[in-house]
Tab-separated table of C-alpha atoms in Angstrom:
chain	number	residue	atom	x	y	z
T	1	UNK	CA	80.213	-1.770	101.508
T	2	UNK	CA	83.826	0.447	100.039
T	3	UNK	CA	85.797	-2.844	101.391
T	4	UNK	CA	83.550	-5.120	99.861
T	5	UNK	CA	83.869	-3.369	96.656
T	6	UNK	CA	87.039	-2.773	96.455
T	7	UNK	CA	88.463	-6.471	98.327
T	8	UNK	CA	90.260	-3.752	101.248
T	9	UNK	CA	90.448	-3.715	105.306
T	10	UNK	CA	89.589	-0.360	106.419
T	11	UNK	CA	89.665	0.976	110.058
T	12	UNK	CA	90.194	3.790	111.979
T	13	UNK	CA	93.592	4.014	114.488
T	14	UNK	CA	93.213	7.176	116.653
T	15	UNK	CA	91.952	7.315	120.078
T	16	UNK	CA	91.615	10.862	120.675
T	17	UNK	CA	87.784	11.496	118.877
T	18	UNK	CA	88.483	15.654	119.648
T	19	UNK	CA	90.848	15.740	116.708
T	20	UNK	CA	90.645	14.588	112.718
T	21	UNK	CA	90.854	10.804	112.761
T	22	UNK	CA	93.081	8.753	110.382
T	23	UNK	CA	91.839	6.140	108.386
T	24	UNK	CA	94.209	3.072	107.476
T	25	UNK	CA	93.207	1.002	104.461
T	26	UNK	CA	94.734	-2.394	103.859
T	27	UNK	CA	95.097	-4.218	100.669
T	28	UNK	CA	96.417	-4.351	97.023
T	29	UNK	CA	97.542	-1.279	95.170
T	30	UNK	CA	94.326	-1.046	92.990
T	31	UNK	CA	91.618	-2.088	96.326
T	32	UNK	CA	93.680	0.539	98.480
T	33	UNK	CA	93.196	3.349	95.697
T	34	UNK	CA	89.574	2.441	94.723
T	35	UNK	CA	88.364	2.748	98.565
T	36	UNK	CA	91.144	5.812	99.088
T	37	UNK	CA	89.117	7.724	96.508
T	38	UNK	CA	85.793	6.761	97.298
T	39	UNK	CA	86.267	8.061	100.944
T	40	UNK	CA	87.933	11.179	99.354
T	41	UNK	CA	84.622	11.690	97.311
T	42	UNK	CA	82.127	11.500	100.412
T	43	UNK	CA	84.239	13.590	102.244
T	44	UNK	CA	84.603	16.121	99.615
T	45	UNK	CA	80.774	16.314	99.563
T	46	UNK	CA	80.959	17.267	103.121
T	47	UNK	CA	83.823	19.322	103.392
T	48	UNK	CA	84.481	20.957	100.338
T	49	UNK	CA	88.028	22.297	99.583
T	50	UNK	CA	89.291	19.390	101.522
T	51	UNK	CA	90.621	17.252	98.497
T	52	UNK	CA	93.068	20.609	97.317
T	53	UNK	CA	94.865	20.010	100.599
T	54	UNK	CA	95.979	16.621	100.161
T	55	UNK	CA	96.201	16.571	96.183
T	56	UNK	CA	99.712	16.051	95.725
T	57	UNK	CA	100.283	13.037	98.468
T	58	UNK	CA	96.753	11.095	96.582
T	59	UNK	CA	98.546	11.845	92.865
T	60	UNK	CA	101.780	10.953	93.516
T	61	UNK	CA	100.987	8.327	96.258
T	62	UNK	CA	102.166	4.095	94.970
T	63	UNK	CA	103.647	5.557	92.223
T	64	UNK	CA	104.842	2.785	90.185
T	65	UNK	CA	104.159	0.173	92.177
T	66	UNK	CA	102.531	-2.453	90.507
T	67	UNK	CA	103.466	-5.660	88.512
T	68	UNK	CA	103.866	-3.452	85.070
T	69	UNK	CA	105.928	-0.620	86.845
T	70	UNK	CA	103.330	1.800	84.920
T	71	UNK	CA	101.026	2.604	88.233
T	72	UNK	CA	99.934	6.289	88.690
T	73	UNK	CA	97.225	8.538	89.235
T	74	UNK	CA	95.950	11.439	86.638
T	75	UNK	CA	93.457	13.976	86.919
T	76	UNK	CA	91.491	16.668	85.041
T	77	UNK	CA	89.301	19.602	86.477
T	78	UNK	CA	85.646	19.708	85.165
T	79	UNK	CA	84.788	23.433	84.387
T	80	UNK	CA	81.107	23.494	85.952
T	81	UNK	CA	78.530	21.398	87.496
T	82	UNK	CA	76.781	20.524	84.070
T	83	UNK	CA	79.972	18.689	82.997
T	84	UNK	CA	80.424	16.400	86.514
T	85	UNK	CA	76.692	15.881	85.799
T	86	UNK	CA	77.041	14.585	82.581
T	87	UNK	CA	80.187	12.757	83.416
T	88	UNK	CA	78.187	11.544	86.227
T	89	UNK	CA	75.629	10.118	84.627
T	90	UNK	CA	71.805	8.807	86.034
T	91	UNK	CA	72.849	7.046	89.700
T	92	UNK	CA	76.542	7.270	88.771
T	93	UNK	CA	76.253	4.943	85.343
T	94	UNK	CA	78.184	6.760	83.195
T	95	UNK	CA	81.130	6.695	85.252
T	96	UNK	CA	80.971	3.002	86.336
T	97	UNK	CA	80.779	2.352	82.546
T	98	UNK	CA	84.203	4.809	81.525
T	99	UNK	CA	85.885	2.828	84.607
T	100	UNK	CA	84.609	-0.782	83.408
T	101	UNK	CA	85.234	-0.211	80.146
T	102	UNK	CA	88.767	1.463	80.390
T	103	UNK	CA	89.869	-0.608	83.315
T	104	UNK	CA	91.366	2.600	85.208
T	105	UNK	CA	89.791	3.968	88.688
T	106	UNK	CA	87.837	6.166	87.507
T	107	UNK	CA	86.333	8.658	90.658
T	108	UNK	CA	85.059	12.460	90.704
T	109	UNK	CA	86.301	14.276	94.204
T	110	UNK	CA	84.091	17.572	93.717
T	111	UNK	CA	85.316	18.930	90.363
T	112	UNK	CA	88.383	16.793	89.731
T	113	UNK	CA	88.046	13.405	87.984
T	114	UNK	CA	90.983	11.169	89.069
T	115	UNK	CA	92.030	8.162	86.943
T	116	UNK	CA	94.129	5.539	88.826
T	117	UNK	CA	95.521	2.415	86.866
T	118	UNK	CA	98.402	1.489	84.766
T	119	UNK	CA	99.643	3.886	81.926
T	120	UNK	CA	97.350	2.055	79.311
T	121	UNK	CA	94.403	2.148	81.727
T	122	UNK	CA	95.113	5.515	82.137
T	123	UNK	CA	95.410	6.656	78.602
T	124	UNK	CA	92.164	4.842	77.425
T	125	UNK	CA	90.194	6.901	80.251
T	126	UNK	CA	91.175	9.517	79.310
T	127	UNK	CA	90.464	8.928	75.494
T	128	UNK	CA	87.038	7.653	76.625
T	129	UNK	CA	86.113	11.270	78.773
T	130	UNK	CA	87.169	13.191	75.709
T	131	UNK	CA	85.004	11.400	73.454
T	132	UNK	CA	82.113	11.261	75.854
T	133	UNK	CA	82.270	15.220	75.700
T	134	UNK	CA	82.832	15.160	72.254
T	135	UNK	CA	79.166	13.501	71.242
T	136	UNK	CA	77.997	16.791	72.707
T	137	UNK	CA	79.118	18.862	69.847
T	138	UNK	CA	78.345	16.150	67.117
T	139	UNK	CA	79.705	12.976	65.681
T	140	UNK	CA	82.635	11.253	66.824
T	141	UNK	CA	85.547	9.834	64.490
T	142	UNK	CA	88.016	7.752	65.797
T	143	UNK	CA	91.191	7.945	63.941
T	144	UNK	CA	93.171	4.483	63.276
T	145	UNK	CA	90.352	2.551	65.351
T	146	UNK	CA	90.630	-0.295	62.660
T	147	UNK	CA	94.473	-0.796	64.510
T	148	UNK	CA	93.279	-0.515	68.249
T	149	UNK	CA	92.873	-3.312	70.289
T	150	UNK	CA	89.925	-2.301	72.523
T	151	UNK	CA	87.446	-1.469	69.846
T	152	UNK	CA	84.834	-3.290	67.807
T	153	UNK	CA	82.522	-1.507	65.299
T	154	UNK	CA	79.568	-3.057	63.870
T	155	UNK	CA	77.624	-2.143	60.823
T	156	UNK	CA	74.176	-0.971	61.910
T	157	UNK	CA	71.296	-0.744	58.990
T	158	UNK	CA	69.682	2.975	59.288
T	159	UNK	CA	66.497	1.801	59.663
T	160	UNK	CA	67.481	0.083	62.943
T	161	UNK	CA	69.572	2.958	64.538
T	162	UNK	CA	66.532	4.415	66.368
T	163	UNK	CA	65.583	0.825	67.618
T	164	UNK	CA	69.299	-0.033	68.772
T	165	UNK	CA	69.599	3.256	70.284
T	166	UNK	CA	66.217	3.190	72.323
T	167	UNK	CA	64.521	6.371	73.652
T	168	UNK	CA	67.374	8.903	74.908
T	169	UNK	CA	70.433	6.248	74.118
T	170	UNK	CA	68.108	3.985	76.890
T	171	UNK	CA	68.722	0.487	75.070
T	172	UNK	CA	72.578	1.428	74.446
T	173	UNK	CA	72.641	2.314	78.190
T	174	UNK	CA	71.285	-1.100	79.396
T	175	UNK	CA	74.300	-3.017	76.960
T	176	UNK	CA	76.598	-0.686	78.188
T	177	UNK	CA	75.429	-0.923	82.038
T	178	UNK	CA	75.559	-5.379	81.798
T	179	UNK	CA	78.647	-5.309	79.870
T	180	UNK	CA	81.147	-2.299	81.004
T	181	UNK	CA	81.316	-1.122	77.379
T	182	UNK	CA	81.304	2.449	76.133
T	183	UNK	CA	79.368	2.524	72.744
T	184	UNK	CA	78.639	5.349	70.242
T	185	UNK	CA	77.689	6.017	66.428
T	186	UNK	CA	81.256	7.050	64.978
T	187	UNK	CA	80.846	9.350	61.565
T	188	UNK	CA	83.061	12.176	59.913
T	189	UNK	CA	80.971	15.034	59.563
T	190	UNK	CA	80.314	14.783	55.933
T	191	UNK	CA	80.340	10.839	56.081
T	192	UNK	CA	76.765	10.483	58.081
T	193	UNK	CA	74.440	7.513	56.463
T	194	UNK	CA	76.899	6.874	53.397
T	195	UNK	CA	78.295	4.077	54.309
T	196	UNK	CA	77.402	0.411	52.562
T	197	UNK	CA	76.289	-2.362	54.447
T	198	UNK	CA	75.120	-5.928	53.712
T	199	UNK	CA	73.271	-5.964	50.646
T	200	UNK	CA	73.868	-2.292	50.023
T	201	UNK	CA	71.658	-1.369	52.601
T	202	UNK	CA	73.146	2.182	54.015
T	203	UNK	CA	74.765	1.776	57.518
T	204	UNK	CA	76.276	3.927	60.200
T	205	UNK	CA	79.253	2.319	62.430
T	206	UNK	CA	78.450	1.692	66.150
T	207	UNK	CA	82.020	1.494	67.891
T	208	UNK	CA	82.154	-0.500	71.292
T	209	UNK	CA	85.537	0.028	73.340
T	210	UNK	CA	86.372	-2.011	76.271
T	211	UNK	CA	88.027	-5.409	76.961
T	212	UNK	CA	87.657	-8.044	74.591
T	213	UNK	CA	84.749	-10.220	76.223
T	214	UNK	CA	83.028	-7.395	77.070
T	215	UNK	CA	83.288	-6.480	73.201
T	216	UNK	CA	82.094	-9.316	72.155
T	217	UNK	CA	79.230	-9.576	74.653
T	218	UNK	CA	77.844	-5.816	73.389
T	219	UNK	CA	78.078	-6.974	69.743
T	220	UNK	CA	75.798	-10.054	70.060
T	221	UNK	CA	73.501	-8.318	71.814
T	222	UNK	CA	73.429	-5.464	69.092
T	223	UNK	CA	73.362	-8.264	66.418
T	224	UNK	CA	70.737	-10.080	68.010
T	225	UNK	CA	68.337	-7.143	67.985
T	226	UNK	CA	69.106	-6.294	64.561
T	227	UNK	CA	68.649	-9.446	63.144
T	228	UNK	CA	65.213	-9.354	64.496
T	229	UNK	CA	64.363	-6.398	63.238
T	230	UNK	CA	65.943	-6.977	59.682
T	231	UNK	CA	66.240	-10.844	59.249
T	232	UNK	CA	69.160	-12.461	57.436
T	233	UNK	CA	70.714	-9.343	57.462
T	234	UNK	CA	73.848	-11.108	59.689
T	235	UNK	CA	73.319	-14.287	59.577
T	236	UNK	CA	72.299	-15.194	55.622
T	237	UNK	CA	75.346	-16.839	54.828
T	238	UNK	CA	76.233	-18.278	58.485
T	239	UNK	CA	77.511	-21.714	58.698
T	240	UNK	CA	78.017	-23.757	62.009
T	241	UNK	CA	81.725	-23.273	63.811
T	242	UNK	CA	83.860	-24.999	66.145
T	243	UNK	CA	86.964	-23.400	66.848
T	244	UNK	CA	89.926	-24.846	68.433
T	245	UNK	CA	91.643	-22.009	69.637
T	246	UNK	CA	92.247	-22.277	73.811
T	247	UNK	CA	91.699	-18.552	74.333
T	248	UNK	CA	88.708	-16.716	73.617
T	249	UNK	CA	86.648	-17.294	70.463
T	250	UNK	CA	83.105	-17.693	69.321
T	251	UNK	CA	81.240	-20.763	68.224
T	252	UNK	CA	78.229	-21.028	66.337
T	253	UNK	CA	75.403	-23.458	66.502
T	254	UNK	CA	72.321	-23.659	64.158
T	255	UNK	CA	69.019	-23.993	65.689
T	256	UNK	CA	66.311	-26.280	63.662
T	257	UNK	CA	62.731	-25.606	63.087
T	258	UNK	CA	61.180	-24.141	66.785
T	259	UNK	CA	64.305	-25.016	68.713
T	260	UNK	CA	65.080	-21.071	69.022
T	261	UNK	CA	61.780	-20.251	71.298
T	262	UNK	CA	62.420	-23.347	73.484
T	263	UNK	CA	66.338	-22.420	74.069
T	264	UNK	CA	65.015	-18.959	74.536
T	265	UNK	CA	62.424	-19.823	77.154
T	266	UNK	CA	60.105	-16.710	78.693
T	267	UNK	CA	61.721	-13.345	78.349
T	268	UNK	CA	65.142	-14.932	77.653
T	269	UNK	CA	65.431	-16.859	80.692
T	270	UNK	CA	66.251	-20.420	79.393
T	271	UNK	CA	69.215	-18.468	77.496
T	272	UNK	CA	70.394	-16.591	80.479
T	273	UNK	CA	70.993	-19.660	82.591
T	274	UNK	CA	72.589	-21.754	80.357
T	275	UNK	CA	74.869	-18.524	79.908
T	276	UNK	CA	75.457	-17.888	83.807
T	277	UNK	CA	75.933	-21.931	84.376
T	278	UNK	CA	78.095	-22.130	81.641
T	279	UNK	CA	80.387	-19.235	82.208
T	280	UNK	CA	80.219	-18.456	78.456
T	281	UNK	CA	78.536	-15.673	76.478
T	282	UNK	CA	75.929	-17.157	74.470
T	283	UNK	CA	73.747	-15.215	72.661
T	284	UNK	CA	70.930	-16.307	69.953
T	285	UNK	CA	71.189	-14.200	66.658
T	286	UNK	CA	68.141	-15.267	64.248
T	287	UNK	CA	68.420	-19.177	64.357
T	288	UNK	CA	72.151	-19.157	65.267
T	289	UNK	CA	73.537	-19.624	68.698
T	290	UNK	CA	76.936	-17.875	68.841
T	291	UNK	CA	79.246	-19.561	72.196
T	292	UNK	CA	82.208	-17.015	73.442
T	293	UNK	CA	84.548	-17.669	76.017
T	294	UNK	CA	87.386	-19.979	76.521
T	295	UNK	CA	87.498	-23.389	74.676
T	296	UNK	CA	86.327	-24.946	78.326
T	297	UNK	CA	83.592	-22.265	78.360
T	298	UNK	CA	82.993	-22.576	74.512
T	299	UNK	CA	82.465	-26.558	74.987
T	300	UNK	CA	80.472	-26.498	78.027
T	301	UNK	CA	78.087	-23.794	76.727
T	302	UNK	CA	77.439	-25.992	73.503
T	303	UNK	CA	77.183	-29.329	75.629
T	304	UNK	CA	74.280	-27.684	77.464
T	305	UNK	CA	72.611	-26.107	74.726
T	306	UNK	CA	72.656	-30.012	73.230
T	307	UNK	CA	71.549	-31.289	76.459
T	308	UNK	CA	68.625	-28.991	76.728
T	309	UNK	CA	67.295	-29.565	72.727
T	310	UNK	CA	67.816	-33.607	74.115
T	311	UNK	CA	65.355	-33.090	77.339
T	312	UNK	CA	62.772	-31.920	74.290
T	313	UNK	CA	62.748	-35.212	72.718
T	314	UNK	CA	62.976	-37.379	75.924
T	315	UNK	CA	65.605	-38.814	78.495
T	316	UNK	CA	69.452	-37.883	78.626
T	317	UNK	CA	72.279	-39.775	79.034
T	318	UNK	CA	75.544	-38.677	80.672
T	319	UNK	CA	77.461	-41.946	81.460
T	320	UNK	CA	80.707	-40.149	82.821
T	321	UNK	CA	81.416	-37.275	84.779
T	322	UNK	CA	84.095	-38.351	86.767
T	323	UNK	CA	86.546	-35.973	84.972
T	324	UNK	CA	84.323	-32.970	85.258
T	325	UNK	CA	84.948	-30.341	87.941
T	326	UNK	CA	81.261	-28.119	86.831
T	327	UNK	CA	78.970	-30.657	88.421
T	328	UNK	CA	77.291	-32.442	91.656
T	329	UNK	CA	75.537	-35.479	91.384
T	330	UNK	CA	72.266	-36.540	93.600
T	331	UNK	CA	70.549	-39.406	94.017
T	332	UNK	CA	67.202	-38.564	94.876
T	333	UNK	CA	64.504	-41.251	96.521
T	334	UNK	CA	62.243	-42.419	94.210
T	335	UNK	CA	59.269	-40.954	96.337
T	336	UNK	CA	60.483	-37.258	96.249
T	337	UNK	CA	61.402	-37.111	92.551
T	338	UNK	CA	58.073	-35.386	91.789
T	339	UNK	CA	58.057	-33.260	94.769
T	340	UNK	CA	61.693	-31.681	93.717
T	341	UNK	CA	61.376	-31.180	90.047
T	342	UNK	CA	57.732	-29.746	90.561
T	343	UNK	CA	54.950	-29.336	87.463
T	344	UNK	CA	56.982	-29.312	84.340
T	345	UNK	CA	59.943	-28.859	86.127
T	346	UNK	CA	58.699	-25.618	87.810
T	347	UNK	CA	60.683	-26.246	91.245
T	348	UNK	CA	64.260	-26.970	89.428
T	349	UNK	CA	63.762	-23.862	87.548
T	350	UNK	CA	63.112	-21.756	90.560
T	351	UNK	CA	66.458	-22.884	92.018
T	352	UNK	CA	68.254	-22.662	88.898
T	353	UNK	CA	67.281	-19.140	89.308
T	354	UNK	CA	68.592	-18.340	92.428
T	355	UNK	CA	71.501	-20.291	92.331
T	356	UNK	CA	72.531	-19.561	88.377
T	357	UNK	CA	72.867	-23.118	87.650
T	358	UNK	CA	71.322	-25.799	85.277
T	359	UNK	CA	69.852	-28.413	86.649
T	360	UNK	CA	68.255	-31.713	85.360
T	361	UNK	CA	67.605	-35.571	85.558
T	362	UNK	CA	69.913	-37.621	83.473
T	363	UNK	CA	70.479	-41.402	83.241
T	364	UNK	CA	73.893	-42.827	84.012
T	365	UNK	CA	75.421	-45.775	82.117
T	366	UNK	CA	73.478	-48.342	83.447
T	367	UNK	CA	70.339	-46.485	82.774
T	368	UNK	CA	69.452	-45.069	86.360
T	369	UNK	CA	68.542	-41.939	86.905
T	370	UNK	CA	70.116	-39.630	89.078
T	371	UNK	CA	70.194	-35.298	89.482
T	372	UNK	CA	73.008	-33.497	88.020
T	373	UNK	CA	73.187	-29.902	89.177
T	374	UNK	CA	75.959	-28.242	86.474
T	375	UNK	CA	77.344	-24.960	87.128
T	376	UNK	CA	81.190	-23.288	86.896
T	377	UNK	CA	80.409	-21.611	90.507
T	378	UNK	CA	81.031	-23.924	92.952
T	379	UNK	CA	79.578	-21.965	95.335
T	380	UNK	CA	80.548	-22.030	99.446
T	381	UNK	CA	79.785	-24.294	101.947
T	382	UNK	CA	76.863	-23.042	104.522
T	383	UNK	CA	75.966	-20.083	102.286
T	384	UNK	CA	73.070	-19.099	100.024
T	385	UNK	CA	74.826	-16.781	97.910
T	386	UNK	CA	74.789	-18.807	94.750
T	387	UNK	CA	76.293	-21.937	92.843
T	388	UNK	CA	76.334	-25.720	92.902
T	389	UNK	CA	76.731	-26.131	97.115
T	390	UNK	CA	73.530	-23.574	97.511
T	391	UNK	CA	71.676	-25.283	94.998
T	392	UNK	CA	72.395	-28.761	96.490
T	393	UNK	CA	71.620	-27.014	99.867
T	394	UNK	CA	67.951	-26.091	98.683
T	395	UNK	CA	67.582	-29.679	96.992
T	396	UNK	CA	68.234	-31.307	100.350
T	397	UNK	CA	65.725	-29.259	102.462
T	398	UNK	CA	62.944	-29.997	99.492
T	399	UNK	CA	63.622	-33.541	100.260
T	400	UNK	CA	63.998	-33.424	103.680
T	401	UNK	CA	60.426	-31.546	103.722
T	402	UNK	CA	58.967	-34.388	101.287
T	403	UNK	CA	60.454	-37.251	103.554
T	404	UNK	CA	59.109	-35.750	106.833
T	405	UNK	CA	55.823	-35.546	105.327
T	406	UNK	CA	55.570	-38.524	104.471
T	407	UNK	CA	56.398	-39.692	107.860
T	408	UNK	CA	53.757	-37.605	109.311
T	409	UNK	CA	51.431	-39.022	106.991
T	410	UNK	CA	52.478	-42.632	107.573
T	411	UNK	CA	52.493	-41.859	111.490
T	412	UNK	CA	48.894	-40.919	111.329
T	413	UNK	CA	47.754	-44.171	110.147
T	414	UNK	CA	49.629	-45.923	112.655
T	415	UNK	CA	49.704	-47.014	116.221
T	416	UNK	CA	51.194	-44.027	118.733
T	417	UNK	CA	53.723	-45.934	120.068
T	418	UNK	CA	56.004	-48.823	118.430
T	419	UNK	CA	54.432	-48.272	115.109
T	420	UNK	CA	55.529	-44.611	115.577
T	421	UNK	CA	58.916	-44.898	116.670
T	422	UNK	CA	59.760	-47.533	114.114
T	423	UNK	CA	58.641	-45.375	111.033
T	424	UNK	CA	60.410	-42.232	112.435
T	425	UNK	CA	63.900	-44.691	112.611
T	426	UNK	CA	63.618	-45.810	108.993
T	427	UNK	CA	62.754	-41.888	108.245
T	428	UNK	CA	65.875	-40.755	109.792
T	429	UNK	CA	68.153	-43.818	107.739
T	430	UNK	CA	66.666	-42.552	104.588
T	431	UNK	CA	67.534	-39.058	105.581
T	432	UNK	CA	71.130	-40.146	106.487
T	433	UNK	CA	71.338	-42.390	103.423
T	434	UNK	CA	69.479	-40.477	100.277
T	435	UNK	CA	71.983	-37.455	99.635
T	436	UNK	CA	74.936	-40.169	98.722
T	437	UNK	CA	76.025	-37.133	96.412
T	438	UNK	CA	79.545	-36.696	94.711
T	439	UNK	CA	80.839	-33.613	93.622
T	440	UNK	CA	82.711	-33.085	90.396
């Protein structure tokens, strides 16, 4: 599990089992350090005090050995078990959010917290840890937040704060876990509830810390919730937007009539599948679809939403996929189409959920129907861990089962010898020939 988490290779190299064993860790600087601190945390749990004997070696190891030349390890000591329990959080959730939002490796070894990474990552990690504990004493205010590159602030109407926070901070915690951000309400002691928001409503400022993409995902999730409780708060004067920026940005698409409920799906399932398959951030704030990501991701997300809405009105025509690298094209035998799609597309929805893809029947330039499997994850051949390859494998299995079932039914109505042999031969030819697919 440690090797998989950190992309490292670990092995014991001693043959004398009567003495302490040496563990060798191979990999990148970050991968080795993450693995090492995870191991030390477990060892300290079983053998308290061991870390004190090796602390200096651990802290000084690999110093400056990264592309930035600033790699290092800082450490702080907790005062008591209460502090470490708070900094760890339920099932380690607080530690993980500090690690993901700061970019530093954050690990607790006994009563010591170690932060490894570049100088910038370590500084962020220490600041975030400080603010985490300041929240126990009262409101936190971050001086100079407008000039920071790791901070987004959202105005929250006072009557929506409880809804966004949740019972014992549960709702904010879910968003932090999903996006890898650190979030808290930021006010000076004498400034709580006095801010003026849109329309003169009293607001408080919610600070979101972390990488740009994660902050935007958290921000849009918050905006979506507020718009549900206070319609128009964010979207009243918004228009559609299509950015030409190649890097990260956000586009907007306005839904009409009841399109938003169709594009959302049951429990948000349709929105989630489009988001996962496109690689873009896709969030609905009222009747506005926000699409965040690189230019390619935003364009793909917009295409997927438009194709989804076209399916509602009838057939979708996609004439040329030769220049795309996010699609697998499959030609399904006519006798198998109903079997593959299922009742109202239920089988395709099942495969989409299992593989993180977006699948539908579309017409080509000649008006011929074929099945298209879209997704940014191409998958790994012969592995069932998501992606287009996984989806293709499941679809082929469904077609195979249908053709074999048809063969059995046909064979039962014919003779037991030559007729059955000929039927089997034809079926095998169909099995070899139906899957003439083209991956792009």
